[in-house]
Amino acid sequence: MRQGALPVGLLVGGLLLTGCGASPTTGTTGSAPDKNPYAAYESLTGKERTDKLLADAKSEGGVLDLYTSNTDIQDLVDGFQKAYPGVKVHAFRANSETVLQRALQENQANKPQNDVMDTNDLELRALDGQHLLHAYKGPAESGLKDTAKNLGGWTAERFNAFVVGWNTDKVKAGQEPKDFADFADPKWKGKLSVEVGDWDWYASMHTYLTEEKGMSPSAVDALFKKIAANIKVVKGHTVQGELLSAGQFAVALSVYSHTVDKAAKKGAPVAWRPAVEPVILRPNGIALMARPRHPAAALLWTDWVLTEGQKIIAESLRIPAAKSVPGYKDPIPAGTTTYSLSKTAETDTKKWNTAYDALLRGVPTAG
């Protein structure tokens, strides 16, 4: 969840300016550590690996320190602690910018406090760019989708799907939206919503329309300007889902599929299928910290999340990173056009953040 408007690049830069002095034992932000804290385990597999990791995790103190923006993290924590009752998980959860900022500041002060990071891709790329992550190369990799691997210092553990969701009391059967461009129609005035921090969604939609649909950038800008005249802004995807369920607006243009599916499962009048194309997929990942306090616990957690933990991720109505999860059915209908998060969202964060802020300037707030 992105609840702030500060670009990742600017956030990293600002923190680097305020950092403290270096320590030869911990290194500094911007430099890789001299020693690999996971070296003793990387050649191990199977029961030998698990037994060694569990024994060493207990000798470290039986603790794992986890920073996360995952709203479903407690389900994973409970599952892990059931599997390994000798290891206690201390999870700090906040929005993605906060967990990024906390990790950066602690490493700048040469006092890293977490072992594992679980958050959005752009924040993980920012941490990786400062050499604060250690690439996972464990046996669980073989069971993951290709799109979940080889991402640098982190690995996707699940995927968030940005979809167009609607309130079925406000949008009757047979009147469901069919094409994104239709939302420029004045009939939707005051009936649409976007999330205030979803500049990466905006970057991806803009890029999809230009690079995949052949529209000129000026035509896409004009389209979004017309759509912006019809929208209300909300802060936070959880709040967005709640307001959609309550009928505060008819359609959410950038809601997560699992948010809608969970609400519908509880009886809320919401839906997102048949899907308005494209469905935009954003990897959310898990990363080993390069300077963990509890390396064995960190690796034990990561092994588990990328294997047995995938079942729990699927049960939370998210899209798991594993190729196959028993009993799991992909929520995205077969044949639906999907589009991965725009590469330019990674490299041009300031550009897209600024453009999205400008688009929403003066737009009313929902609720």
mmCIF file of C-alpha atoms in Angstrom:
data_model
loop_
_atom_site.group_PDB
_atom_site.id
_atom_site.type_symbol
_atom_site.label_atom_id
_atom_site.label_comp_id
_atom_site.label_asym_id
_atom_site.label_seq_id
_atom_site.Cartn_x
_atom_site.Cartn_y
_atom_site.Cartn_z
ATOM 1 C CA MET A 1 0.000 0.000 0.000
ATOM 2 C CA ARG A 2 1.415 3.370 -0.961
ATOM 3 C CA GLN A 3 -0.088 6.043 1.209
ATOM 4 C CA GLY A 4 2.422 8.792 0.562
ATOM 5 C CA ALA A 5 3.322 10.740 -2.508
ATOM 6 C CA LEU A 6 7.077 10.800 -1.950
ATOM 7 C CA PRO A 7 8.930 9.132 -4.837
ATOM 8 C CA VAL A 8 11.123 6.233 -3.828
ATOM 9 C CA GLY A 9 14.173 7.815 -5.443
ATOM 10 C CA LEU A 10 13.745 11.034 -3.509
ATOM 11 C CA LEU A 11 13.118 9.142 -0.295
ATOM 12 C CA VAL A 12 16.327 7.166 -0.669
ATOM 13 C CA GLY A 13 18.286 10.263 -1.581
ATOM 14 C CA GLY A 14 16.974 12.206 1.382
ATOM 15 C CA LEU A 15 17.865 9.453 3.797
ATOM 16 C CA LEU A 16 21.350 9.101 2.395
ATOM 17 C CA LEU A 17 21.984 12.741 3.154
ATOM 18 C CA THR A 18 21.128 12.219 6.821
ATOM 19 C CA GLY A 19 23.084 9.014 7.401
ATOM 20 C CA CYS A 20 25.622 8.437 10.174
ATOM 21 C CA GLY A 21 29.214 7.319 9.961
ATOM 22 C CA ALA A 22 30.392 3.930 8.787
ATOM 23 C CA SER A 23 31.316 0.868 10.806
ATOM 24 C CA PRO A 24 33.757 -1.729 9.490
ATOM 25 C CA THR A 25 31.583 -4.526 10.881
ATOM 26 C CA THR A 26 28.235 -3.498 9.438
ATOM 27 C CA GLY A 27 29.184 -1.488 6.367
ATOM 28 C CA THR A 28 27.163 1.472 5.081
ATOM 29 C CA THR A 29 24.202 2.026 2.856
ATOM 30 C CA GLY A 30 25.546 1.837 -0.671
ATOM 31 C CA SER A 31 28.111 -0.910 -0.053
ATOM 32 C CA ALA A 32 27.728 -4.672 0.169
ATOM 33 C CA PRO A 33 28.856 -6.445 3.367
ATOM 34 C CA ASP A 34 32.224 -8.190 3.312
ATOM 35 C CA LYS A 35 30.893 -11.475 4.658
ATOM 36 C CA ASN A 36 27.957 -13.608 3.476
ATOM 37 C CA PRO A 37 25.927 -14.399 6.621
ATOM 38 C CA TYR A 38 24.092 -17.219 4.836
ATOM 39 C CA ALA A 39 27.160 -19.030 3.426
ATOM 40 C CA ALA A 40 26.969 -21.954 5.851
ATOM 41 C CA TYR A 41 23.506 -22.925 4.577
ATOM 42 C CA GLU A 42 23.467 -22.235 0.859
ATOM 43 C CA SER A 43 24.794 -25.651 -0.183
ATOM 44 C CA LEU A 44 22.322 -27.540 2.029
ATOM 45 C CA THR A 45 19.020 -29.000 0.847
ATOM 46 C CA GLY A 46 16.144 -31.061 2.160
ATOM 47 C CA LYS A 47 15.871 -32.186 5.777
ATOM 48 C CA GLU A 48 19.551 -31.522 6.422
ATOM 49 C CA ARG A 49 19.045 -27.855 5.526
ATOM 50 C CA THR A 50 15.860 -27.450 7.556
ATOM 51 C CA ASP A 51 17.287 -29.178 10.621
ATOM 52 C CA LYS A 52 20.442 -27.077 10.523
ATOM 53 C CA LEU A 53 18.495 -23.829 10.037
ATOM 54 C CA LEU A 54 16.077 -24.635 12.855
ATOM 55 C CA ALA A 55 18.846 -25.595 15.273
ATOM 56 C CA ASP A 56 20.818 -22.453 14.487
ATOM 57 C CA ALA A 57 17.712 -20.267 14.612
ATOM 58 C CA LYS A 58 17.098 -21.491 18.154
ATOM 59 C CA SER A 59 20.729 -20.856 19.085
ATOM 60 C CA GLU A 60 20.379 -17.286 17.723
ATOM 61 C CA GLY A 61 17.642 -16.745 20.291
ATOM 62 C CA GLY A 62 14.647 -18.211 18.508
ATOM 63 C CA VAL A 63 13.623 -14.867 17.056
ATOM 64 C CA LEU A 64 12.905 -13.496 13.565
ATOM 65 C CA ASP A 65 12.570 -9.742 13.012
ATOM 66 C CA LEU A 66 10.341 -9.010 10.034
ATOM 67 C CA TYR A 67 9.405 -5.682 8.425
ATOM 68 C CA THR A 68 6.347 -5.826 6.202
ATOM 69 C CA SER A 69 3.546 -3.919 4.497
ATOM 70 C CA ASN A 70 1.522 -7.121 3.978
ATOM 71 C CA THR A 71 -1.938 -6.754 5.533
ATOM 72 C CA ASP A 72 -2.258 -10.554 5.675
ATOM 73 C CA ILE A 73 1.058 -11.116 7.430
ATOM 74 C CA GLN A 74 -0.482 -12.572 10.592
ATOM 75 C CA ASP A 75 -1.741 -15.598 8.652
ATOM 76 C CA LEU A 76 1.818 -16.324 7.541
ATOM 77 C CA VAL A 77 3.225 -15.704 11.013
ATOM 78 C CA ASP A 78 0.720 -18.104 12.556
ATOM 79 C CA GLY A 79 1.464 -20.767 9.954
ATOM 80 C CA PHE A 80 5.219 -20.467 10.383
ATOM 81 C CA GLN A 81 5.083 -20.567 14.171
ATOM 82 C CA LYS A 82 2.854 -23.629 13.993
ATOM 83 C CA ALA A 83 5.471 -25.321 11.797
ATOM 84 C CA TYR A 84 8.392 -24.079 13.913
ATOM 85 C CA PRO A 85 7.130 -23.305 17.431
ATOM 86 C CA GLY A 86 10.682 -22.717 18.607
ATOM 87 C CA VAL A 87 11.008 -19.507 16.564
ATOM 88 C CA LYS A 88 9.087 -16.364 17.513
ATOM 89 C CA VAL A 89 8.300 -13.850 14.758
ATOM 90 C CA HIS A 90 8.406 -10.166 15.652
ATOM 91 C CA ALA A 91 6.594 -8.433 12.793
ATOM 92 C CA PHE A 92 6.592 -4.677 12.318
ATOM 93 C CA ARG A 93 3.835 -3.777 9.837
ATOM 94 C CA ALA A 94 3.276 -0.386 8.255
ATOM 95 C CA ASN A 95 2.750 1.055 4.787
ATOM 96 C CA SER A 96 5.462 0.356 2.237
ATOM 97 C CA GLU A 97 7.146 3.769 2.479
ATOM 98 C CA THR A 98 7.400 3.502 6.250
ATOM 99 C CA VAL A 99 9.050 0.089 6.247
ATOM 100 C CA LEU A 100 11.442 1.280 3.539
ATOM 101 C CA GLN A 101 12.314 4.418 5.479
ATOM 102 C CA ARG A 102 12.827 2.517 8.721
ATOM 103 C CA ALA A 103 15.190 -0.014 7.151
ATOM 104 C CA LEU A 104 17.192 2.683 5.366
ATOM 105 C CA GLN A 105 17.538 4.845 8.442
ATOM 106 C CA GLU A 106 18.623 1.935 10.623
ATOM 107 C CA ASN A 107 21.265 0.872 8.140
ATOM 108 C CA GLN A 108 22.460 4.449 7.799
ATOM 109 C CA ALA A 109 22.921 4.489 11.561
ATOM 110 C CA ASN A 110 24.763 1.145 11.309
ATOM 111 C CA LYS A 111 22.089 -0.462 13.493
ATOM 112 C CA PRO A 112 20.150 -2.835 11.220
ATOM 113 C CA GLN A 113 17.221 -4.307 13.131
ATOM 114 C CA ASN A 114 15.392 -6.637 10.738
ATOM 115 C CA ASP A 115 16.212 -9.967 9.156
ATOM 116 C CA VAL A 116 13.632 -10.101 6.367
ATOM 117 C CA MET A 117 11.664 -7.568 4.336
ATOM 118 C CA ASP A 118 8.214 -8.295 2.878
ATOM 119 C CA THR A 119 6.830 -5.427 0.808
ATOM 120 C CA ASN A 120 6.177 -3.975 -2.654
ATOM 121 C CA ASP A 121 8.541 -4.291 -5.584
ATOM 122 C CA LEU A 122 9.569 -0.646 -5.905
ATOM 123 C CA GLU A 123 10.573 -0.419 -2.252
ATOM 124 C CA LEU A 124 12.520 -3.660 -2.563
ATOM 125 C CA ARG A 125 14.305 -2.319 -5.629
ATOM 126 C CA ALA A 126 15.235 0.786 -3.642
ATOM 127 C CA LEU A 127 16.718 -1.351 -0.866
ATOM 128 C CA ASP A 128 18.492 -3.539 -3.397
ATOM 129 C CA GLY A 129 19.967 -0.454 -5.024
ATOM 130 C CA GLN A 130 21.590 0.375 -1.682
ATOM 131 C CA HIS A 131 23.051 -3.159 -1.375
ATOM 132 C CA LEU A 132 20.945 -3.917 1.683
ATOM 133 C CA LEU A 133 19.515 -7.205 0.378
ATOM 134 C CA HIS A 134 20.979 -10.662 -0.175
ATOM 135 C CA ALA A 135 19.665 -12.651 -3.140
ATOM 136 C CA TYR A 136 17.883 -15.876 -2.207
ATOM 137 C CA LYS A 137 19.258 -18.910 -4.040
ATOM 138 C CA GLY A 138 17.642 -21.700 -2.046
ATOM 139 C CA PRO A 139 15.908 -24.881 -3.193
ATOM 140 C CA ALA A 140 12.460 -23.236 -3.104
ATOM 141 C CA GLU A 141 13.359 -21.319 -6.278
ATOM 142 C CA SER A 142 12.672 -24.352 -8.453
ATOM 143 C CA GLY A 143 8.979 -24.258 -7.549
ATOM 144 C CA LEU A 144 8.443 -20.591 -8.415
ATOM 145 C CA LYS A 145 7.117 -18.959 -11.571
ATOM 146 C CA ASP A 146 9.774 -17.464 -13.817
ATOM 147 C CA THR A 147 8.355 -13.981 -13.175
ATOM 148 C CA ALA A 148 9.035 -14.426 -9.464
ATOM 149 C CA LYS A 149 12.759 -15.080 -9.866
ATOM 150 C CA ASN A 150 15.925 -13.268 -10.923
ATOM 151 C CA LEU A 151 14.717 -9.910 -9.652
ATOM 152 C CA GLY A 152 18.010 -8.974 -8.029
ATOM 153 C CA GLY A 153 18.254 -9.118 -4.257
ATOM 154 C CA TRP A 154 14.648 -10.151 -3.753
ATOM 155 C CA THR A 155 12.130 -12.771 -4.828
ATOM 156 C CA ALA A 156 8.405 -12.407 -5.484
ATOM 157 C CA GLU A 157 6.303 -14.333 -2.988
ATOM 158 C CA ARG A 158 2.930 -13.191 -4.353
ATOM 159 C CA PHE A 159 1.413 -10.879 -6.953
ATOM 160 C CA ASN A 160 -1.088 -8.080 -6.440
ATOM 161 C CA ALA A 161 -3.539 -7.584 -9.280
ATOM 162 C CA PHE A 162 -4.833 -4.071 -9.941
ATOM 163 C CA VAL A 163 -8.376 -4.464 -11.280
ATOM 164 C CA VAL A 164 -11.446 -2.362 -11.950
ATOM 165 C CA GLY A 165 -13.968 -3.218 -9.236
ATOM 166 C CA TRP A 166 -17.562 -2.100 -8.917
ATOM 167 C CA ASN A 167 -20.466 -2.044 -6.500
ATOM 168 C CA THR A 168 -23.167 -4.320 -7.891
ATOM 169 C CA ASP A 169 -25.931 -2.220 -6.308
ATOM 170 C CA LYS A 170 -24.649 0.800 -8.216
ATOM 171 C CA VAL A 171 -23.719 -1.025 -11.421
ATOM 172 C CA LYS A 172 -26.428 -3.497 -12.350
ATOM 173 C CA ALA A 173 -25.938 -6.793 -14.150
ATOM 174 C CA GLY A 174 -25.438 -6.200 -17.861
ATOM 175 C CA GLN A 175 -24.156 -2.676 -17.251
ATOM 176 C CA GLU A 176 -20.675 -3.664 -16.076
ATOM 177 C CA PRO A 177 -17.809 -1.568 -17.480
ATOM 178 C CA LYS A 178 -16.120 -3.172 -20.463
ATOM 179 C CA ASP A 179 -13.364 -0.833 -21.628
ATOM 180 C CA PHE A 180 -11.095 1.481 -19.650
ATOM 181 C CA ALA A 181 -11.625 4.340 -22.101
ATOM 182 C CA ASP A 182 -15.351 4.301 -21.320
ATOM 183 C CA PHE A 183 -14.635 5.914 -17.949
ATOM 184 C CA ALA A 184 -14.043 9.215 -19.724
ATOM 185 C CA ASP A 185 -17.805 9.401 -20.331
ATOM 186 C CA PRO A 186 -19.408 12.174 -18.208
ATOM 187 C CA LYS A 187 -22.028 9.647 -17.066
ATOM 188 C CA TRP A 188 -19.414 8.416 -14.550
ATOM 189 C CA LYS A 189 -18.917 11.841 -12.930
ATOM 190 C CA GLY A 190 -18.533 11.399 -9.173
ATOM 191 C CA LYS A 191 -18.882 7.640 -9.490
ATOM 192 C CA LEU A 192 -15.240 6.618 -9.925
ATOM 193 C CA SER A 193 -12.377 6.301 -7.481
ATOM 194 C CA VAL A 194 -8.587 5.907 -7.495
ATOM 195 C CA GLU A 195 -6.095 5.528 -4.647
ATOM 196 C CA VAL A 196 -3.951 8.591 -3.988
ATOM 197 C CA GLY A 197 -0.618 6.758 -4.023
ATOM 198 C CA ASP A 198 -1.160 4.545 -7.071
ATOM 199 C CA TRP A 199 1.221 6.374 -9.360
ATOM 200 C CA ASP A 200 2.758 3.010 -10.331
ATOM 201 C CA TRP A 201 -0.670 1.814 -11.505
ATOM 202 C CA TYR A 202 -1.008 5.066 -13.459
ATOM 203 C CA ALA A 203 2.451 4.598 -14.995
ATOM 204 C CA SER A 204 1.553 1.064 -16.043
ATOM 205 C CA MET A 205 -1.822 1.993 -17.524
ATOM 206 C CA HIS A 206 -0.284 4.923 -19.386
ATOM 207 C CA THR A 207 2.511 2.729 -20.762
ATOM 208 C CA TYR A 208 0.085 -0.037 -21.719
ATOM 209 C CA LEU A 209 -2.075 2.363 -23.704
ATOM 210 C CA THR A 210 0.897 3.846 -25.549
ATOM 211 C CA GLU A 211 3.128 0.811 -26.097
ATOM 212 C CA GLU A 212 0.532 -1.957 -26.387
ATOM 213 C CA LYS A 213 -2.527 -0.143 -27.795
ATOM 214 C CA GLY A 214 -0.651 2.333 -29.978
ATOM 215 C CA MET A 215 -2.135 5.530 -28.542
ATOM 216 C CA SER A 216 -0.013 8.660 -28.599
ATOM 217 C CA PRO A 217 1.152 10.012 -25.219
ATOM 218 C CA SER A 218 -0.904 13.161 -25.764
ATOM 219 C CA ALA A 219 -4.027 11.099 -26.468
ATOM 220 C CA VAL A 220 -3.489 9.074 -23.290
ATOM 221 C CA ASP A 221 -2.961 12.267 -21.295
ATOM 222 C CA ALA A 222 -6.214 13.631 -22.682
ATOM 223 C CA LEU A 223 -8.034 10.411 -21.797
ATOM 224 C CA PHE A 224 -6.808 10.471 -18.212
ATOM 225 C CA LYS A 225 -7.737 14.128 -17.890
ATOM 226 C CA LYS A 226 -11.321 13.294 -18.844
ATOM 227 C CA ILE A 227 -11.365 10.351 -16.450
ATOM 228 C CA ALA A 228 -9.971 12.528 -13.645
ATOM 229 C CA ALA A 229 -12.993 14.807 -14.036
ATOM 230 C CA ASN A 230 -15.150 11.851 -12.950
ATOM 231 C CA ILE A 231 -13.194 10.527 -9.981
ATOM 232 C CA LYS A 232 -12.894 10.816 -6.231
ATOM 233 C CA VAL A 233 -9.653 10.068 -4.403
ATOM 234 C CA VAL A 234 -9.196 7.727 -1.455
ATOM 235 C CA LYS A 235 -6.143 7.012 0.689
ATOM 236 C CA GLY A 236 -5.339 3.348 1.200
ATOM 237 C CA HIS A 237 -6.552 0.273 -0.650
ATOM 238 C CA THR A 238 -8.270 -1.129 2.437
ATOM 239 C CA VAL A 239 -10.270 2.065 2.814
ATOM 240 C CA GLN A 240 -10.961 2.045 -0.913
ATOM 241 C CA GLY A 241 -12.441 -1.443 -0.646
ATOM 242 C CA GLU A 242 -14.575 -0.493 2.340
ATOM 243 C CA LEU A 243 -15.977 2.595 0.618
ATOM 244 C CA LEU A 244 -16.669 0.634 -2.558
ATOM 245 C CA SER A 245 -18.598 -1.942 -0.536
ATOM 246 C CA ALA A 246 -20.531 0.855 1.183
ATOM 247 C CA GLY A 247 -21.508 2.418 -2.150
ATOM 248 C CA GLN A 248 -19.611 5.680 -1.658
ATOM 249 C CA PHE A 249 -18.741 5.379 -5.349
ATOM 250 C CA ALA A 250 -19.732 2.945 -8.062
ATOM 251 C CA VAL A 251 -16.346 1.930 -9.448
ATOM 252 C CA ALA A 252 -12.779 1.700 -8.149
ATOM 253 C CA LEU A 253 -10.320 1.911 -11.020
ATOM 254 C CA SER A 254 -7.223 0.691 -9.155
ATOM 255 C CA VAL A 255 -8.412 -1.716 -6.478
ATOM 256 C CA TYR A 256 -6.695 -5.000 -5.623
ATOM 257 C CA SER A 257 -8.466 -8.149 -6.777
ATOM 258 C CA HIS A 258 -8.072 -9.775 -3.358
ATOM 259 C CA THR A 259 -9.660 -6.749 -1.667
ATOM 260 C CA VAL A 260 -12.791 -7.155 -3.795
ATOM 261 C CA ASP A 261 -12.828 -10.952 -3.516
ATOM 262 C CA LYS A 262 -12.538 -10.887 0.278
ATOM 263 C CA ALA A 263 -15.350 -8.356 0.554
ATOM 264 C CA ALA A 264 -17.558 -10.361 -1.807
ATOM 265 C CA LYS A 265 -16.864 -13.520 0.209
ATOM 266 C CA LYS A 266 -18.240 -11.705 3.273
ATOM 267 C CA GLY A 267 -21.383 -10.733 1.366
ATOM 268 C CA ALA A 268 -20.513 -7.220 0.161
ATOM 269 C CA PRO A 269 -22.116 -6.175 -3.155
ATOM 270 C CA VAL A 270 -18.862 -5.954 -5.117
ATOM 271 C CA ALA A 271 -17.308 -7.653 -8.146
ATOM 272 C CA TRP A 272 -14.528 -7.254 -10.692
ATOM 273 C CA ARG A 273 -15.256 -10.033 -13.176
ATOM 274 C CA PRO A 274 -15.660 -9.986 -16.147
ATOM 275 C CA ALA A 275 -12.383 -8.114 -15.995
ATOM 276 C CA VAL A 276 -11.767 -4.745 -17.598
ATOM 277 C CA GLU A 277 -8.488 -5.228 -19.422
ATOM 278 C CA PRO A 278 -5.663 -5.052 -18.711
ATOM 279 C CA VAL A 279 -5.287 -6.513 -15.253
ATOM 280 C CA ILE A 280 -2.004 -5.053 -13.998
ATOM 281 C CA LEU A 281 0.188 -7.433 -12.015
ATOM 282 C CA ARG A 282 2.658 -6.141 -9.467
ATOM 283 C CA PRO A 283 5.064 -8.509 -7.721
ATOM 284 C CA ASN A 284 5.288 -8.229 -3.972
ATOM 285 C CA GLY A 285 8.359 -9.815 -2.549
ATOM 286 C CA ILE A 286 10.401 -11.293 0.202
ATOM 287 C CA ALA A 287 14.027 -10.357 0.759
ATOM 288 C CA LEU A 288 16.811 -11.515 3.020
ATOM 289 C CA MET A 289 18.634 -8.595 4.585
ATOM 290 C CA ALA A 290 22.349 -8.443 3.856
ATOM 291 C CA ARG A 291 23.092 -7.711 7.524
ATOM 292 C CA PRO A 292 20.606 -9.808 9.483
ATOM 293 C CA ARG A 293 20.706 -10.262 13.232
ATOM 294 C CA HIS A 294 19.257 -13.776 12.859
ATOM 295 C CA PRO A 295 20.423 -15.228 9.515
ATOM 296 C CA ALA A 296 19.316 -18.819 10.181
ATOM 297 C CA ALA A 297 15.811 -17.708 11.174
ATOM 298 C CA ALA A 298 15.681 -15.426 8.126
ATOM 299 C CA LEU A 299 16.520 -18.256 5.751
ATOM 300 C CA LEU A 300 14.181 -20.693 7.514
ATOM 301 C CA TRP A 301 11.310 -18.194 7.121
ATOM 302 C CA THR A 302 12.108 -17.558 3.461
ATOM 303 C CA ASP A 303 12.321 -21.270 2.622
ATOM 304 C CA TRP A 304 8.940 -21.811 4.291
ATOM 305 C CA VAL A 305 7.136 -18.804 2.786
ATOM 306 C CA LEU A 306 8.218 -19.802 -0.739
ATOM 307 C CA THR A 307 6.981 -23.389 -0.241
ATOM 308 C CA GLU A 308 4.399 -24.266 2.425
ATOM 309 C CA GLY A 309 3.548 -20.615 2.950
ATOM 310 C CA GLN A 310 2.284 -20.368 -0.617
ATOM 311 C CA LYS A 311 -0.831 -22.286 0.447
ATOM 312 C CA ILE A 312 -1.615 -19.607 3.024
ATOM 313 C CA ILE A 313 -1.028 -16.859 0.463
ATOM 314 C CA ALA A 314 -3.487 -18.579 -1.887
ATOM 315 C CA GLU A 315 -6.034 -18.955 0.919
ATOM 316 C CA SER A 316 -5.857 -15.192 1.471
ATOM 317 C CA LEU A 317 -7.150 -14.822 -2.119
ATOM 318 C CA ARG A 318 -3.827 -13.482 -3.349
ATOM 319 C CA ILE A 319 -1.903 -14.750 -6.344
ATOM 320 C CA PRO A 320 0.956 -16.966 -5.141
ATOM 321 C CA ALA A 321 4.400 -16.982 -6.712
ATOM 322 C CA ALA A 322 4.580 -20.780 -6.809
ATOM 323 C CA LYS A 323 3.956 -22.531 -10.115
ATOM 324 C CA SER A 324 1.518 -24.898 -8.455
ATOM 325 C CA VAL A 325 -0.424 -24.717 -5.185
ATOM 326 C CA PRO A 326 -2.801 -27.610 -4.387
ATOM 327 C CA GLY A 327 -6.419 -26.508 -4.650
ATOM 328 C CA TYR A 328 -5.558 -23.048 -5.961
ATOM 329 C CA LYS A 329 -7.530 -21.524 -8.820
ATOM 330 C CA ASP A 330 -6.189 -18.411 -10.528
ATOM 331 C CA PRO A 331 -8.684 -15.564 -9.903
ATOM 332 C CA ILE A 332 -7.865 -13.984 -13.267
ATOM 333 C CA PRO A 333 -10.122 -15.543 -15.926
ATOM 334 C CA ALA A 334 -8.384 -17.469 -18.688
ATOM 335 C CA GLY A 335 -7.673 -15.307 -21.732
ATOM 336 C CA THR A 336 -7.667 -12.030 -19.785
ATOM 337 C CA THR A 337 -4.996 -9.571 -20.882
ATOM 338 C CA THR A 338 -2.498 -8.935 -18.090
ATOM 339 C CA TYR A 339 0.285 -6.376 -17.991
ATOM 340 C CA SER A 340 3.258 -6.311 -15.674
ATOM 341 C CA LEU A 341 4.204 -3.214 -13.765
ATOM 342 C CA SER A 342 5.796 -0.765 -16.173
ATOM 343 C CA LYS A 343 9.600 -0.803 -16.222
ATOM 344 C CA THR A 344 9.505 2.973 -16.463
ATOM 345 C CA ALA A 345 7.795 3.027 -13.064
ATOM 346 C CA GLU A 346 11.048 1.651 -11.683
ATOM 347 C CA THR A 347 13.383 4.085 -13.419
ATOM 348 C CA ASP A 348 11.248 7.224 -13.733
ATOM 349 C CA THR A 349 9.630 7.345 -10.306
ATOM 350 C CA LYS A 350 9.796 11.120 -10.015
ATOM 351 C CA LYS A 351 8.291 11.615 -13.472
ATOM 352 C CA TRP A 352 5.284 9.359 -12.866
ATOM 353 C CA ASN A 353 4.707 10.449 -9.289
ATOM 354 C CA THR A 354 4.705 14.086 -10.347
ATOM 355 C CA ALA A 355 2.386 13.402 -13.283
ATOM 356 C CA TYR A 356 -0.063 11.458 -11.111
ATOM 357 C CA ASP A 357 -0.088 14.160 -8.452
ATOM 358 C CA ALA A 358 -0.787 16.756 -11.132
ATOM 359 C CA LEU A 359 -3.609 14.639 -12.537
ATOM 360 C CA LEU A 360 -5.285 14.423 -9.124
ATOM 361 C CA ARG A 361 -4.813 18.060 -8.166
ATOM 362 C CA GLY A 362 -8.193 19.476 -7.210
ATOM 363 C CA VAL A 363 -9.952 16.107 -7.370
ATOM 364 C CA PRO A 364 -12.435 15.669 -4.470
ATOM 365 C CA THR A 365 -11.908 13.116 -1.713
ATOM 366 C CA ALA A 366 -14.330 10.228 -1.243
ATOM 367 C CA GLY A 367 -15.978 9.454 2.076
#
